[in-house]
GROMACS .gro file of C-alpha atoms in nm:
model
  428
    1MET     CA    1   0.000   0.000   0.000
    2ARG     CA    2   0.120   0.351  -0.074
    3PRO     CA    3   0.190   0.598   0.207
    4ARG     CA    4  -0.082   0.851   0.285
    5HIS     CA    5   0.109   1.143   0.133
    6TRP     CA    6   0.081   0.982  -0.211
    7VAL     CA    7  -0.294   1.041  -0.198
    8ARG     CA    8  -0.226   1.413  -0.159
    9VAL     CA    9   0.006   1.402  -0.459
   10VAL     CA   10  -0.250   1.229  -0.681
   11VAL     CA   11  -0.496   1.508  -0.604
   12CYS     CA   12  -0.224   1.757  -0.696
   13VAL     CA   13  -0.177   1.585  -1.034
   14VAL     CA   14  -0.549   1.614  -1.110
   15VAL     CA   15  -0.547   1.983  -1.022
   16SER     CA   16  -0.245   2.033  -1.248
   17THR     CA   17  -0.466   2.005  -1.556
   18VAL     CA   18  -0.611   2.342  -1.462
   19VAL     CA   19  -0.324   2.522  -1.291
   20ALA     CA   20   0.053   2.490  -1.301
   21ALA     CA   21   0.192   2.138  -1.266
   22CYS     CA   22   0.295   2.052  -0.910
   23GLY     CA   23   0.649   2.165  -0.845
   24ALA     CA   24   0.697   2.256  -1.209
   25GLY     CA   25   0.771   2.621  -1.153
   26GLY     CA   26   0.528   2.791  -1.390
   27ALA     CA   27   0.204   2.780  -1.581
   28ALA     CA   28   0.142   2.486  -1.813
   29ASN     CA   29   0.227   2.536  -2.181
   30ARG     CA   30  -0.084   2.592  -2.391
   31THR     CA   31  -0.144   2.573  -2.765
   32ALA     CA   32  -0.336   2.843  -2.951
   33ASP     CA   33  -0.655   2.638  -2.920
   34GLY     CA   34  -0.615   2.598  -2.544
   35ARG     CA   35  -0.475   2.244  -2.528
   36THR     CA   36  -0.191   2.144  -2.295
   37GLU     CA   37   0.125   2.098  -2.499
   38LEU     CA   38   0.348   1.808  -2.394
   39THR     CA   39   0.695   1.793  -2.548
   40VAL     CA   40   0.863   1.451  -2.568
   41ALA     CA   41   1.235   1.421  -2.646
   42THR     CA   42   1.357   1.083  -2.778
   43PHE     CA   43   1.637   0.951  -2.999
   44ASN     CA   44   1.673   0.680  -3.263
   45GLU     CA   45   1.350   0.478  -3.290
   46PHE     CA   46   1.110   0.433  -2.997
   47GLY     CA   47   0.808   0.337  -3.209
   48TYR     CA   48   0.594   0.618  -3.069
   49GLU     CA   49   0.464   0.795  -3.381
   50GLU     CA   50   0.130   0.613  -3.399
   51LEU     CA   51   0.106   0.602  -3.020
   52PHE     CA   52   0.125   0.980  -2.999
   53ARG     CA   53  -0.172   1.008  -3.236
   54GLU     CA   54  -0.363   0.747  -3.040
   55TYR     CA   55  -0.303   0.932  -2.713
   56GLU     CA   56  -0.414   1.265  -2.858
   57ALA     CA   57  -0.733   1.106  -2.990
   58ALA     CA   58  -0.814   0.975  -2.641
   59HIS     CA   59  -0.706   1.302  -2.473
   60PRO     CA   60  -0.836   1.588  -2.691
   61ASP     CA   61  -0.708   1.842  -2.437
   62VAL     CA   62  -0.346   1.735  -2.505
   63LYS     CA   63  -0.113   1.820  -2.795
   64ILE     CA   64   0.210   1.616  -2.816
   65THR     CA   65   0.513   1.780  -2.976
   66PRO     CA   66   0.793   1.529  -3.048
   67ARG     CA   67   1.159   1.630  -3.032
   68LYS     CA   68   1.334   1.340  -3.201
   69THR     CA   69   1.713   1.320  -3.240
   70GLY     CA   70   1.870   1.072  -3.483
   71GLN     CA   71   2.141   0.945  -3.248
   72GLY     CA   72   2.173   0.898  -2.875
   73ALA     CA   73   2.491   1.098  -2.809
   74PRO     CA   74   2.361   1.438  -2.933
   75HIS     CA   75   2.033   1.382  -2.748
   76HIS     CA   76   2.210   1.325  -2.419
   77GLN     CA   77   2.453   1.611  -2.474
   78ASN     CA   78   2.152   1.837  -2.514
   79LEU     CA   79   1.993   1.687  -2.202
   80PHE     CA   80   2.292   1.756  -1.980
   81THR     CA   81   2.353   2.101  -2.128
   82LYS     CA   82   1.997   2.209  -2.051
   83LEU     CA   83   2.007   2.050  -1.709
   84GLY     CA   84   2.304   2.275  -1.637
   85ALA     CA   85   2.131   2.577  -1.785
   86GLY     CA   86   1.817   2.517  -1.581
   87SER     CA   87   1.574   2.546  -1.872
   88GLY     CA   88   1.489   2.416  -2.217
   89LEU     CA   89   1.418   2.049  -2.150
   90ALA     CA   90   1.112   1.864  -2.279
   91ASP     CA   91   0.828   1.761  -2.049
   92VAL     CA   92   0.932   1.399  -2.104
   93GLU     CA   93   1.299   1.319  -2.165
   94ALA     CA   94   1.421   0.975  -2.275
   95VAL     CA   95   1.742   0.846  -2.114
   96GLU     CA   96   1.943   0.550  -2.244
   97GLU     CA   97   2.090   0.307  -1.989
   98GLY     CA   98   2.449   0.407  -2.066
   99TYR     CA   99   2.372   0.763  -1.956
  100LEU     CA  100   2.138   0.677  -1.671
  101SER     CA  101   2.407   0.699  -1.404
  102GLN     CA  102   2.470   1.063  -1.496
  103VAL     CA  103   2.100   1.134  -1.459
  104MET     CA  104   2.088   0.950  -1.126
  105ALA     CA  105   2.372   1.171  -1.004
  106ARG     CA  106   2.139   1.466  -1.071
  107SER     CA  107   1.822   1.294  -0.956
  108ASP     CA  108   1.714   1.601  -0.759
  109GLN     CA  109   1.645   1.768  -1.096
  110PHE     CA  110   1.390   1.500  -1.192
  111HIS     CA  111   1.049   1.419  -1.050
  112ASP     CA  112   0.991   1.108  -0.842
  113LEU     CA  113   0.740   0.920  -1.058
  114LEU     CA  114   0.614   0.731  -0.754
  115GLU     CA  115   0.482   1.065  -0.631
  116ILE     CA  116   0.354   1.243  -0.941
  117GLY     CA  117   0.267   0.943  -1.159
  118PRO     CA  118  -0.068   0.760  -1.174
  119GLU     CA  119  -0.131   0.568  -0.853
  120ALA     CA  120  -0.192   0.240  -1.037
  121VAL     CA  121   0.157   0.243  -1.189
  122THR     CA  122   0.367   0.047  -0.942
  123PRO     CA  123   0.728  -0.075  -0.980
  124ASP     CA  124   0.624  -0.441  -0.988
  125ARG     CA  125   0.500  -0.390  -1.343
  126TRP     CA  126   0.859  -0.401  -1.468
  127LEU     CA  127   1.142  -0.649  -1.448
  128ARG     CA  128   1.306  -0.601  -1.110
  129TRP     CA  129   1.648  -0.511  -1.246
  130LYS     CA  130   1.498  -0.258  -1.485
  131VAL     CA  131   1.336  -0.070  -1.196
  132GLU     CA  132   1.636  -0.096  -0.964
  133ALA     CA  133   1.861   0.083  -1.213
  134ALA     CA  134   1.635   0.392  -1.208
  135THR     CA  135   1.571   0.397  -0.832
  136THR     CA  136   1.778   0.620  -0.606
  137ARG     CA  137   1.924   0.502  -0.276
  138ASN     CA  138   1.640   0.676  -0.091
  139GLY     CA  139   1.373   0.505  -0.301
  140ARG     CA  140   1.282   0.770  -0.561
  141LEU     CA  141   1.189   0.632  -0.905
  142ILE     CA  142   1.336   0.862  -1.169
  143GLY     CA  143   1.229   0.683  -1.488
  144TYR     CA  144   0.962   0.453  -1.628
  145GLY     CA  145   1.128   0.168  -1.818
  146THR     CA  146   1.074   0.153  -2.194
  147ASP     CA  147   1.261  -0.118  -2.383
  148ILE     CA  148   1.539  -0.362  -2.303
  149GLY     CA  149   1.795  -0.537  -2.524
  150PRO     CA  150   1.813  -0.911  -2.448
  151LEU     CA  151   2.104  -1.058  -2.639
  152ALA     CA  152   2.114  -1.324  -2.907
  153LEU     CA  153   2.337  -1.377  -3.211
  154CYS     CA  154   2.247  -1.317  -3.574
  155TYR     CA  155   2.434  -1.489  -3.856
  156ARG     CA  156   2.432  -1.550  -4.230
  157LYS     CA  157   2.302  -1.901  -4.297
  158ASP     CA  158   2.434  -1.908  -4.653
  159LEU     CA  159   2.786  -1.805  -4.548
  160PHE     CA  160   2.790  -2.063  -4.268
  161ALA     CA  161   2.696  -2.333  -4.518
  162GLU     CA  162   2.969  -2.213  -4.755
  163ALA     CA  163   3.222  -2.247  -4.473
  164GLY     CA  164   3.104  -2.598  -4.388
  165LEU     CA  165   2.961  -2.487  -4.054
  166PRO     CA  166   2.617  -2.586  -3.922
  167SER     CA  167   2.366  -2.335  -4.055
  168GLU     CA  168   2.029  -2.408  -3.891
  169PRO     CA  169   1.951  -2.223  -3.563
  170ASP     CA  170   1.919  -2.542  -3.359
  171ASP     CA  171   2.253  -2.666  -3.490
  172VAL     CA  172   2.460  -2.351  -3.442
  173ARG     CA  173   2.404  -2.341  -3.065
  174GLN     CA  174   2.717  -2.549  -3.011
  175LEU     CA  175   2.923  -2.286  -3.195
  176PHE     CA  176   2.786  -2.010  -2.974
  177ALA     CA  177   2.799  -2.189  -2.639
  178THR     CA  178   3.094  -1.987  -2.505
  179TRP     CA  179   3.312  -1.704  -2.627
  180ASP     CA  180   3.594  -1.956  -2.672
  181SER     CA  181   3.376  -2.169  -2.901
  182TYR     CA  182   3.255  -1.857  -3.084
  183PHE     CA  183   3.608  -1.736  -3.166
  184ALA     CA  184   3.716  -2.093  -3.252
  185ALA     CA  185   3.430  -2.110  -3.504
  186GLY     CA  186   3.554  -1.776  -3.637
  187ASP     CA  187   3.894  -1.927  -3.706
  188ARG     CA  188   3.730  -2.208  -3.904
  189PHE     CA  189   3.518  -1.960  -4.096
  190VAL     CA  190   3.793  -1.720  -4.208
  191ALA     CA  191   4.006  -2.017  -4.312
  192ALA     CA  192   3.726  -2.146  -4.534
  193VAL     CA  193   3.573  -1.829  -4.683
  194SER     CA  194   3.794  -1.560  -4.835
  195GLY     CA  195   3.700  -1.194  -4.835
  196VAL     CA  196   3.439  -1.225  -4.556
  197ALA     CA  197   3.498  -1.154  -4.188
  198TRP     CA  198   3.355  -1.344  -3.893
  199PHE     CA  199   3.214  -1.041  -3.712
  200ASP     CA  200   3.148  -0.679  -3.800
  201SER     CA  201   3.321  -0.475  -3.531
  202ALA     CA  202   3.556  -0.538  -3.240
  203ALA     CA  203   3.377  -0.272  -3.035
  204GLN     CA  204   3.041  -0.444  -3.087
  205ILE     CA  205   3.174  -0.778  -2.964
  206PHE     CA  206   3.360  -0.620  -2.672
  207ASN     CA  207   3.056  -0.425  -2.557
  208ALA     CA  208   2.839  -0.737  -2.556
  209MET     CA  209   3.098  -0.929  -2.355
  210HIS     CA  210   3.145  -0.639  -2.116
  211ASN     CA  211   2.771  -0.610  -2.046
  212GLN     CA  212   2.757  -0.970  -1.924
  213HIS     CA  213   2.974  -0.909  -1.617
  214ASP     CA  214   2.848  -0.828  -1.269
  215VAL     CA  215   3.098  -0.542  -1.249
  216GLY     CA  216   3.183  -0.323  -1.547
  217TYR     CA  217   3.385  -0.004  -1.572
  218PHE     CA  218   3.266   0.109  -1.227
  219ASP     CA  219   3.190  -0.075  -0.903
  220THR     CA  220   2.873  -0.003  -0.706
  221SER     CA  221   3.044   0.279  -0.517
  222ASP     CA  222   3.107   0.448  -0.856
  223THR     CA  223   3.483   0.389  -0.840
  224LEU     CA  224   3.649   0.338  -1.178
  225VAL     CA  225   3.785  -0.019  -1.185
  226VAL     CA  226   3.903  -0.049  -1.545
  227GLU     CA  227   4.256  -0.153  -1.445
  228SER     CA  228   4.163  -0.373  -1.148
  229ASN     CA  229   3.872  -0.559  -1.309
  230PRO     CA  230   4.025  -0.867  -1.475
  231ASP     CA  231   3.711  -0.936  -1.679
  232ILE     CA  232   3.762  -0.619  -1.881
  233ARG     CA  233   4.121  -0.703  -1.970
  234ASN     CA  234   4.028  -1.064  -2.050
  235ASP     CA  235   3.757  -0.944  -2.288
  236TRP     CA  236   4.004  -0.703  -2.445
  237ASN     CA  237   4.258  -0.979  -2.502
  238ALA     CA  238   4.002  -1.218  -2.650
  239VAL     CA  239   3.865  -0.962  -2.895
  240THR     CA  240   4.198  -0.813  -3.003
  241ASN     CA  241   4.345  -1.161  -3.053
  242ALA     CA  242   4.051  -1.242  -3.280
  243VAL     CA  243   4.119  -0.919  -3.470
  244ALA     CA  244   4.481  -1.027  -3.515
  245ARG     CA  245   4.360  -1.357  -3.662
  246GLY     CA  246   4.152  -1.179  -3.927
  247GLN     CA  247   3.807  -1.222  -3.780
  248SER     CA  248   3.695  -0.856  -3.782
  249ALA     CA  249   3.547  -0.668  -4.075
  250LYS     CA  250   3.692  -0.355  -3.908
  251LEU     CA  251   3.370  -0.157  -3.947
  252THR     CA  252   3.242   0.115  -3.718
  253ALA     CA  253   2.890   0.032  -3.603
  254PHE     CA  254   2.617   0.247  -3.758
  255SER     CA  255   2.856   0.404  -4.007
  256ASN     CA  256   2.770   0.408  -4.377
  257GLU     CA  257   3.034   0.139  -4.434
  258TRP     CA  258   2.880  -0.081  -4.165
  259ASN     CA  259   2.535  -0.037  -4.319
  260THR     CA  260   2.673  -0.133  -4.659
  261GLY     CA  261   2.845  -0.435  -4.501
  262PHE     CA  262   2.506  -0.590  -4.426
  263LYS     CA  263   2.394  -0.547  -4.783
  264LEU     CA  264   2.715  -0.683  -4.936
  265GLY     CA  265   2.767  -0.972  -4.692
  266ARG     CA  266   3.104  -0.856  -4.559
  267PHE     CA  267   3.068  -1.040  -4.226
  268ALA     CA  268   2.897  -1.357  -4.108
  269THR     CA  269   2.784  -1.277  -3.751
  270THR     CA  270   2.680  -0.983  -3.540
  271THR     CA  271   2.566  -0.943  -3.182
  272CYS     CA  272   2.189  -0.916  -3.179
  273PRO     CA  273   2.010  -0.737  -2.902
  274SER     CA  274   1.641  -0.753  -2.992
  275TRP     CA  275   1.642  -0.408  -3.151
  276MET     CA  276   1.911  -0.519  -3.399
  277LEU     CA  277   1.665  -0.725  -3.605
  278GLY     CA  278   1.508  -0.412  -3.746
  279VAL     CA  279   1.849  -0.264  -3.819
  280ILE     CA  280   1.959  -0.574  -4.011
  281GLU     CA  281   1.639  -0.590  -4.216
  282THR     CA  282   1.666  -0.222  -4.308
  283GLN     CA  283   2.036  -0.229  -4.398
  284ALA     CA  284   2.062  -0.574  -4.559
  285GLY     CA  285   1.757  -0.506  -4.774
  286PRO     CA  286   1.496  -0.734  -4.933
  287GLU     CA  287   1.755  -0.906  -5.151
  288ASN     CA  288   1.900  -1.072  -4.839
  289ALA     CA  289   1.572  -1.186  -4.685
  290GLY     CA  290   1.603  -1.543  -4.557
  291LYS     CA  291   1.984  -1.534  -4.553
  292TRP     CA  292   2.002  -1.394  -4.201
  293ALA     CA  293   1.899  -1.606  -3.903
  294VAL     CA  294   1.886  -1.552  -3.528
  295THR     CA  295   1.944  -1.813  -3.261
  296ASP     CA  296   1.854  -1.816  -2.892
  297ALA     CA  297   2.212  -1.912  -2.800
  298PHE     CA  298   2.451  -1.649  -2.674
  299PRO     CA  299   2.810  -1.713  -2.558
  300ASP     CA  300   2.847  -1.768  -2.183
  301GLY     CA  301   2.479  -1.716  -2.112
  302GLY     CA  302   2.250  -1.418  -2.156
  303GLY     CA  303   2.295  -1.048  -2.135
  304ASN     CA  304   2.128  -0.715  -2.197
  305TRP     CA  305   2.245  -0.439  -2.426
  306GLY     CA  306   2.046  -0.122  -2.442
  307GLY     CA  307   1.714   0.002  -2.320
  308SER     CA  308   1.586   0.336  -2.206
  309TYR     CA  309   1.364   0.522  -1.961
  310LEU     CA  310   1.117   0.808  -1.976
  311THR     CA  311   1.182   1.078  -1.718
  312VAL     CA  312   1.002   1.399  -1.619
  313PRO     CA  313   1.247   1.682  -1.544
  314LYS     CA  314   1.149   1.935  -1.280
  315GLN     CA  315   1.180   2.197  -1.554
  316SER     CA  316   0.853   2.064  -1.696
  317ARG     CA  317   0.557   2.297  -1.664
  318ASN     CA  318   0.321   2.006  -1.723
  319ALA     CA  319   0.468   1.749  -1.484
  320GLY     CA  320   0.145   1.576  -1.385
  321LYS     CA  321   0.023   1.525  -1.740
  322ALA     CA  322   0.375   1.443  -1.857
  323ALA     CA  323   0.392   1.161  -1.601
  324GLU     CA  324   0.052   1.034  -1.715
  325LEU     CA  325   0.172   1.026  -2.077
  326ALA     CA  326   0.499   0.853  -1.982
  327ALA     CA  327   0.307   0.594  -1.780
  328TRP     CA  328   0.075   0.528  -2.075
  329LEU     CA  329   0.359   0.500  -2.327
  330THR     CA  330   0.534   0.240  -2.109
  331ALA     CA  331   0.222   0.036  -2.025
  332PRO     CA  332   0.220  -0.326  -2.150
  333GLU     CA  333  -0.025  -0.260  -2.432
  334GLN     CA  334   0.180   0.027  -2.571
  335GLN     CA  335   0.509  -0.160  -2.527
  336ILE     CA  336   0.367  -0.438  -2.746
  337LYS     CA  337   0.266  -0.184  -3.013
  338ALA     CA  338   0.610  -0.018  -3.002
  339PHE     CA  339   0.772  -0.360  -3.044
  340GLN     CA  340   0.554  -0.436  -3.344
  341ALA     CA  341   0.635  -0.096  -3.495
  342ARG     CA  342   1.011  -0.075  -3.433
  343GLY     CA  343   1.126  -0.390  -3.252
  344THR     CA  344   1.179  -0.219  -2.916
  345PHE     CA  345   1.152  -0.511  -2.676
  346PRO     CA  346   0.922  -0.468  -2.373
  347SER     CA  347   1.044  -0.441  -2.014
  348GLN     CA  348   0.701  -0.484  -1.853
  349ILE     CA  349   0.627  -0.830  -1.717
  350ASP     CA  350   0.273  -0.850  -1.853
  351ALA     CA  351   0.397  -0.754  -2.199
  352LEU     CA  352   0.660  -1.030  -2.189
  353GLU     CA  353   0.385  -1.284  -2.125
  354ASN     CA  354   0.146  -1.145  -2.385
  355ARG     CA  355   0.038  -1.380  -2.665
  356ALA     CA  356   0.075  -1.101  -2.921
  357LEU     CA  357   0.443  -1.082  -2.834
  358LEU     CA  358   0.506  -1.456  -2.802
  359GLU     CA  359   0.337  -1.536  -3.133
  360GLN     CA  360   0.503  -1.255  -3.327
  361VAL     CA  361   0.676  -1.392  -3.638
  362ASN     CA  362   0.958  -1.221  -3.827
  363PRO     CA  363   0.933  -1.312  -4.197
  364TYR     CA  364   1.275  -1.164  -4.279
  365PHE     CA  365   1.448  -1.407  -4.043
  366ASP     CA  366   1.288  -1.721  -4.186
  367ASN     CA  367   0.961  -1.669  -3.990
  368VAL     CA  368   1.128  -1.711  -3.652
  369LYS     CA  369   0.907  -1.638  -3.351
  370ALA     CA  370   1.125  -1.348  -3.249
  371GLY     CA  371   0.905  -1.239  -2.958
  372ALA     CA  372   0.922  -1.580  -2.792
  373LEU     CA  373   1.295  -1.613  -2.863
  374PHE     CA  374   1.387  -1.287  -2.696
  375ALA     CA  375   1.138  -1.337  -2.413
  376ALA     CA  376   1.332  -1.655  -2.333
  377GLN     CA  377   1.660  -1.463  -2.350
  378VAL     CA  378   1.525  -1.213  -2.096
  379GLN     CA  379   1.498  -1.492  -1.839
  380LYS     CA  380   1.876  -1.538  -1.857
  381VAL     CA  381   1.932  -1.182  -1.733
  382LYS     CA  382   1.928  -1.184  -1.352
  383ALA     CA  383   2.053  -0.831  -1.286
  384ALA     CA  384   2.153  -0.518  -1.470
  385GLN     CA  385   2.518  -0.423  -1.461
  386HIS     CA  386   2.578  -0.113  -1.252
  387LYS     CA  387   2.653   0.180  -1.480
  388GLY     CA  388   2.877   0.434  -1.311
  389PRO     CA  389   2.932   0.800  -1.402
  390ALA     CA  390   3.006   0.854  -1.771
  391ASP     CA  391   2.980   0.480  -1.840
  392GLY     CA  392   2.838   0.533  -2.187
  393GLN     CA  393   3.096   0.798  -2.268
  394ILE     CA  394   3.380   0.566  -2.164
  395GLN     CA  395   3.251   0.300  -2.399
  396GLU     CA  396   3.205   0.544  -2.689
  397ASP     CA  397   3.506   0.772  -2.641
  398ALA     CA  398   3.768   0.549  -2.475
  399PHE     CA  399   3.727   0.180  -2.556
  400GLY     CA  400   3.548   0.216  -2.888
  401PRO     CA  401   3.820   0.428  -3.051
  402ALA     CA  402   4.098   0.218  -2.893
  403LEU     CA  403   3.953  -0.101  -3.037
  404ARG     CA  404   3.915   0.061  -3.378
  405SER     CA  405   4.280   0.163  -3.362
  406VAL     CA  406   4.374  -0.204  -3.308
  407GLU     CA  407   4.169  -0.295  -3.615
  408GLN     CA  408   4.376  -0.039  -3.806
  409GLY     CA  409   4.705  -0.193  -3.695
  410LYS     CA  410   4.793  -0.038  -3.359
  411ASN     CA  411   4.959  -0.263  -3.101
  412ALA     CA  412   4.689  -0.404  -2.870
  413ASN     CA  413   4.885  -0.337  -2.550
  414ASP     CA  414   4.950   0.022  -2.649
  415ALA     CA  415   4.584   0.068  -2.738
  416TRP     CA  416   4.484  -0.074  -2.400
  417GLY     CA  417   4.697   0.187  -2.230
  418THR     CA  418   4.529   0.459  -2.436
  419ALA     CA  419   4.183   0.328  -2.347
  420VAL     CA  420   4.263   0.326  -1.973
  421LYS     CA  421   4.412   0.673  -1.989
  422GLU     CA  422   4.105   0.811  -2.169
  423ALA     CA  423   3.868   0.635  -1.927
  424LYS     CA  424   4.044   0.798  -1.633
  425LYS     CA  425   4.025   1.137  -1.800
  426ILE     CA  426   3.652   1.097  -1.866
  427ALA     CA  427   3.581   0.970  -1.514
  428GLY     CA  428   3.768   1.265  -1.370
   0.00000   0.00000   0.00000
């Protein structure tokens, strides 16, 4: 049961449709026709376009104005800049997991959704680890969970067959049982097929490996442990050794060259968080339909890569209604629709058990039941890795460039030293 003071807050949210939102510091934004304007800032693809129209139809007093950024880094740079400035943020701001720790460090600038959100929206709707990551030490919930990124592996069936490797999803599990078996299969592949790499990018493989560990770049006290965490160095050695043996296509993820690599078949495998299926279909194109497959095996168990939250900054002048919209967008029914629209995989428990999700078939990947496959992968994730300050920036600006330098010929030990040095600089 909720404490008594939450009842007072719910009343305050109702009143906020007429006067200024509770604690928002000003009158609600209004459109020329008198509707409450709610701005929503997202990045990449959340699958919300149709949902916005649906919400407006059910709430004729609300006008939603999207602020959509193509990539995550510029979106978050804008978020932190406007947090520092004290104005300019949207009513609802999306935050990706790699940047969540920086938001949690400034949690006093965001509303506690347990206080201003709809009373029926309780934390037990979400996977436990999804909620824990957005909950402060004193119990304030800063964000409603949107999607998650349970991990699987995608691969080219035709290229596997050409290399003499098993090519059906049930048969390739043995190749993907561990990272040792994965890289061993890579050696067999590059020896058998000329001109095609085993994987697309060293940074992609490293990031997936890194996300599997209990402790990443930071420990739970937010101390940088890059040098003292043996798992990070072991991952580095495994990936850079595979690069030295010719397994990498040496492509930068999401670059034009990487996109073209899907279309031209320049690599045989790629790490596949659930959202990657849509990326592959878009970039590989209709001419490669049926060549790509996805399997429910992932080296050394499961993992999660990606996922975001919807937050309500205290800068919002429409905090009550913003929280209502964020709660609706992240409800099970809407998470299913977002998944069907853009492949963003649900984090709400009811959505993960929904028949519409479990029966969803992906024709591009040989009619695999992708919803059921990734729902099973979710069960292998027991906890979310703690993301310390600037975790996402360390991955993007320290380890990503260092791994790319190895792919371009730099000594792996020297590149490791550069990565550690840059991580320390970023962490301060």
